[in-house]
XYZ file of C-alpha atoms in Angstrom:
108
model
C -0.028 -0.004 0.022
C 2.825 2.317 0.822
C 4.353 1.872 -2.663
C 1.030 2.779 -4.219
C 0.633 5.995 -2.066
C 4.183 6.952 -3.171
C 3.278 6.349 -6.799
C 0.179 8.522 -6.645
C 2.039 11.230 -4.974
C 4.508 11.208 -7.846
C 1.698 11.183 -10.416
C -0.003 14.126 -8.573
C 3.067 16.300 -8.433
C 4.207 18.623 -11.289
C 4.609 16.917 -14.667
C 8.009 18.571 -15.269
C 11.372 19.505 -13.830
C 13.652 22.519 -14.527
C 17.209 22.868 -13.568
C 19.936 25.415 -14.309
C 23.569 24.094 -14.854
C 27.154 25.351 -15.003
C 29.856 23.070 -16.313
C 33.544 23.625 -15.377
C 36.620 22.166 -17.064
C 37.867 22.166 -20.632
C 34.415 22.690 -22.039
C 34.835 25.510 -24.644
C 36.263 24.831 -28.044
C 35.470 21.191 -27.916
C 31.949 21.125 -29.428
C 30.363 20.822 -25.962
C 27.365 22.983 -26.829
C 26.690 20.964 -30.038
C 26.811 17.681 -28.267
C 24.761 19.056 -25.465
C 22.040 20.180 -28.071
C 22.263 16.731 -29.703
C 21.808 14.887 -26.435
C 18.917 17.173 -25.219
C 17.074 16.413 -28.517
C 17.708 12.752 -28.192
C 16.297 12.736 -24.636
C 13.314 15.105 -25.688
C 14.252 17.815 -23.046
C 13.972 21.492 -23.789
C 16.310 24.435 -22.727
C 19.415 26.299 -23.802
C 23.204 26.210 -23.593
C 25.833 28.928 -23.892
C 29.509 29.638 -23.334
C 30.504 32.175 -20.623
C 33.418 34.552 -20.592
C 34.720 32.699 -17.565
C 35.320 29.497 -19.706
C 32.380 27.702 -18.452
C 29.232 26.362 -20.123
C 25.878 27.422 -18.643
C 22.306 26.626 -19.533
C 18.870 25.356 -18.509
C 17.057 21.898 -18.975
C 13.300 21.277 -18.724
C 11.371 18.133 -19.239
C 10.118 15.011 -17.413
C 12.112 14.426 -14.295
C 13.594 11.115 -15.356
C 14.800 12.768 -18.530
C 16.217 15.857 -16.946
C 18.063 13.518 -14.504
C 19.472 11.608 -17.480
C 20.535 15.025 -18.961
C 22.214 15.930 -15.571
C 24.225 12.628 -15.638
C 25.288 13.327 -19.174
C 26.420 16.892 -18.347
C 28.277 15.667 -15.315
C 29.976 12.546 -16.574
C 29.963 12.446 -20.458
C 29.963 15.676 -22.277
C 31.470 16.048 -25.734
C 34.323 13.506 -26.793
C 37.066 16.032 -26.436
C 35.926 17.809 -23.280
C 37.161 17.349 -19.755
C 34.530 18.004 -17.153
C 35.977 18.902 -13.818
C 32.650 19.781 -11.992
C 29.002 20.376 -12.831
C 26.891 22.651 -10.641
C 23.161 22.268 -10.762
C 20.950 25.087 -9.229
C 17.454 26.533 -9.065
C 15.939 23.008 -9.338
C 12.142 23.222 -9.414
C 8.919 21.476 -10.337
C 6.949 23.155 -13.188
C 3.548 22.350 -14.582
C 4.301 23.180 -18.206
C 7.530 23.656 -20.218
C 8.528 27.233 -20.243
C 11.043 26.791 -23.193
C 10.484 25.318 -26.712
C 12.978 23.141 -28.245
C 16.628 23.308 -27.175
C 19.072 25.757 -28.702
C 22.502 27.462 -28.330
C 22.472 31.038 -27.038
C 25.132 33.450 -27.785
């Protein structure tokens, strides 16, 4: 019974998750944004990605919580083939009832 209550609580909660990210390491000039966009489209999440003047990559991801978690794992552990990820910081994690961003793109 407890398991069922847990499932129904999850079902009643918000449909989507949103999270901001910043990736540190050797992540510029290594096609990180392009691979991030490809991975996001593969998972079906929305959001954006951009380079910062500080040499990091920042962005936002929105979508079903499981897909957002998959994207977080990818950002923290995989990245583009030539990248070296030292650290990934996630902030402003929240539940949202509808997607606030359409598609996934690179911002400049």
